[in-house]
Amino acid sequence: PEAWDNYLKARFLLNRSNDINRFDMSREGLMSSLKYYELAIAEDSSFAEAYAGLANAWYTLSAWGFYRPYRDGIEKAVKNFTKALELDPDCAEARSLKGTWLAYPECKFEESKSELETAIDLNPSYATAHQAYAQVLMITGPIELARKHVDIAVELEPYFWLVHILSAWIYYFEEEYEKGIEACMAARDLNPDFIDNNWLFVLHYTRLGEGEKAAMALRDAFEKYPSLGHLGDEVMNAYYKSGIERSEEHTSELQSPNTI
């Protein structure tokens, strides 16, 4: 009972490290979860899920840049998901983490896919495994299978902005640019400050021939960097000088004292 209680506290803190829309990740929440995973393992050294959760916390800390050196945190994750799989080869969370690690940083994509497929077979409702599998498939193909799994991830976790970002990338490679814009908008509604989304808007609008909207998205991207904010005006200056025809409805929005 003590092991289970500490495990639940650890899961609570791990999940609490995300806000309601998983807008961001809290280093404090992740670090606090480590203590309770370790207490759970101290009470029951055969508790596979506790090792998997500890691996998850270490991997996330390293992936988000909260723990240095990066490789040290990753090695701690590997040690713990390996132990989890020794105790329980059917632990879906540990399988998913191993598959993610094989892709990033190991770049062993075929082995990664095999592990992630196993994780999904073990727990078809585990959104994180579908997300990771879709991300690997976006690199290796087939893109149709990547679409299938990202759609499942979006259905399972519709308020996580990152799966909408991944969906937008996959739409880009599918050349479904209108749908890609819709995915970008969904991600922006959930997390307006994630800079990668601005670049995705630029890519999709460019492919659609929407030069005006692409320029505005590029301007907005630069303005999110304090040291590069002045480049927003330069982007619009370049747009004006390009001779590309623009609609009147956006003309007043695009103009500023520094660009006229």
PDB file of N, CA and C in Angstrom, residues 35 49 55 60 63 67 78 136 154 168 174 184 219:
ATOM      1  N   LYS A  35      11.154  12.044  -6.355  1.00  0.00           N
ATOM      2  CA  LYS A  35      11.239  11.587  -4.966  1.00  0.00           C
ATOM      3  C   LYS A  35      10.221  10.494  -4.678  1.00  0.00           C
ATOM      4  N   GLU A  49       5.726  -0.314 -13.008  1.00  0.00           N
ATOM      5  CA  GLU A  49       5.158   0.977 -13.401  1.00  0.00           C
ATOM      6  C   GLU A  49       5.880   2.134 -12.733  1.00  0.00           C
ATOM      7  N   ALA A  55      11.461   6.749 -15.272  1.00  0.00           N
ATOM      8  CA  ALA A  55      12.108   6.936 -16.575  1.00  0.00           C
ATOM      9  C   ALA A  55      11.450   8.081 -17.344  1.00  0.00           C
ATOM     10  N   THR A  60      11.723  13.366 -19.712  1.00  0.00           N
ATOM     11  CA  THR A  60      11.067  14.655 -19.942  1.00  0.00           C
ATOM     12  C   THR A  60      11.919  15.807 -19.429  1.00  0.00           C
ATOM     13  N   ALA A  63      14.645  16.149 -22.059  1.00  0.00           N
ATOM     14  CA  ALA A  63      14.145  16.598 -23.364  1.00  0.00           C
ATOM     15  C   ALA A  63      13.744  18.066 -23.355  1.00  0.00           C
ATOM     16  N   TYR A  67      17.368  19.513 -17.256  1.00  0.00           N
ATOM     17  CA  TYR A  67      18.407  18.762 -16.557  1.00  0.00           C
ATOM     18  C   TYR A  67      19.644  18.696 -17.440  1.00  0.00           C
ATOM     19  N   VAL A  78      16.964   5.582 -19.466  1.00  0.00           N
ATOM     20  CA  VAL A  78      17.213   4.268 -20.068  1.00  0.00           C
ATOM     21  C   VAL A  78      17.340   3.198 -18.987  1.00  0.00           C
ATOM     22  N   VAL A 136       7.662   9.590 -35.680  1.00  0.00           N
ATOM     23  CA  VAL A 136       8.674   8.778 -36.358  1.00  0.00           C
ATOM     24  C   VAL A 136       8.249   8.482 -37.791  1.00  0.00           C
ATOM     25  N   VAL A 154      -4.905  13.027 -31.517  1.00  0.00           N
ATOM     26  CA  VAL A 154      -5.749  14.225 -31.376  1.00  0.00           C
ATOM     27  C   VAL A 154      -7.091  13.868 -30.758  1.00  0.00           C
ATOM     28  N   ALA A 168      -0.339  19.393 -38.097  1.00  0.00           N
ATOM     29  CA  ALA A 168      -0.084  20.414 -39.134  1.00  0.00           C
ATOM     30  C   ALA A 168       1.134  20.047 -39.969  1.00  0.00           C
ATOM     31  N   GLU A 174       1.562  15.996 -46.622  1.00  0.00           N
ATOM     32  CA  GLU A 174       0.472  15.444 -47.437  1.00  0.00           C
ATOM     33  C   GLU A 174       0.001  16.434 -48.494  1.00  0.00           C
ATOM     34  N   CYS A 184      -2.981  24.430 -37.430  1.00  0.00           N
ATOM     35  CA  CYS A 184      -2.179  25.509 -36.836  1.00  0.00           C
ATOM     36  C   CYS A 184      -3.047  26.415 -35.966  1.00  0.00           C
ATOM     37  N   ARG A 219       6.367  38.027 -39.701  1.00  0.00           N
ATOM     38  CA  ARG A 219       6.538  39.209 -38.843  1.00  0.00           C
ATOM     39  C   ARG A 219       6.221  38.857 -37.389  1.00  0.00           C
TER      40      ARG A 219
END
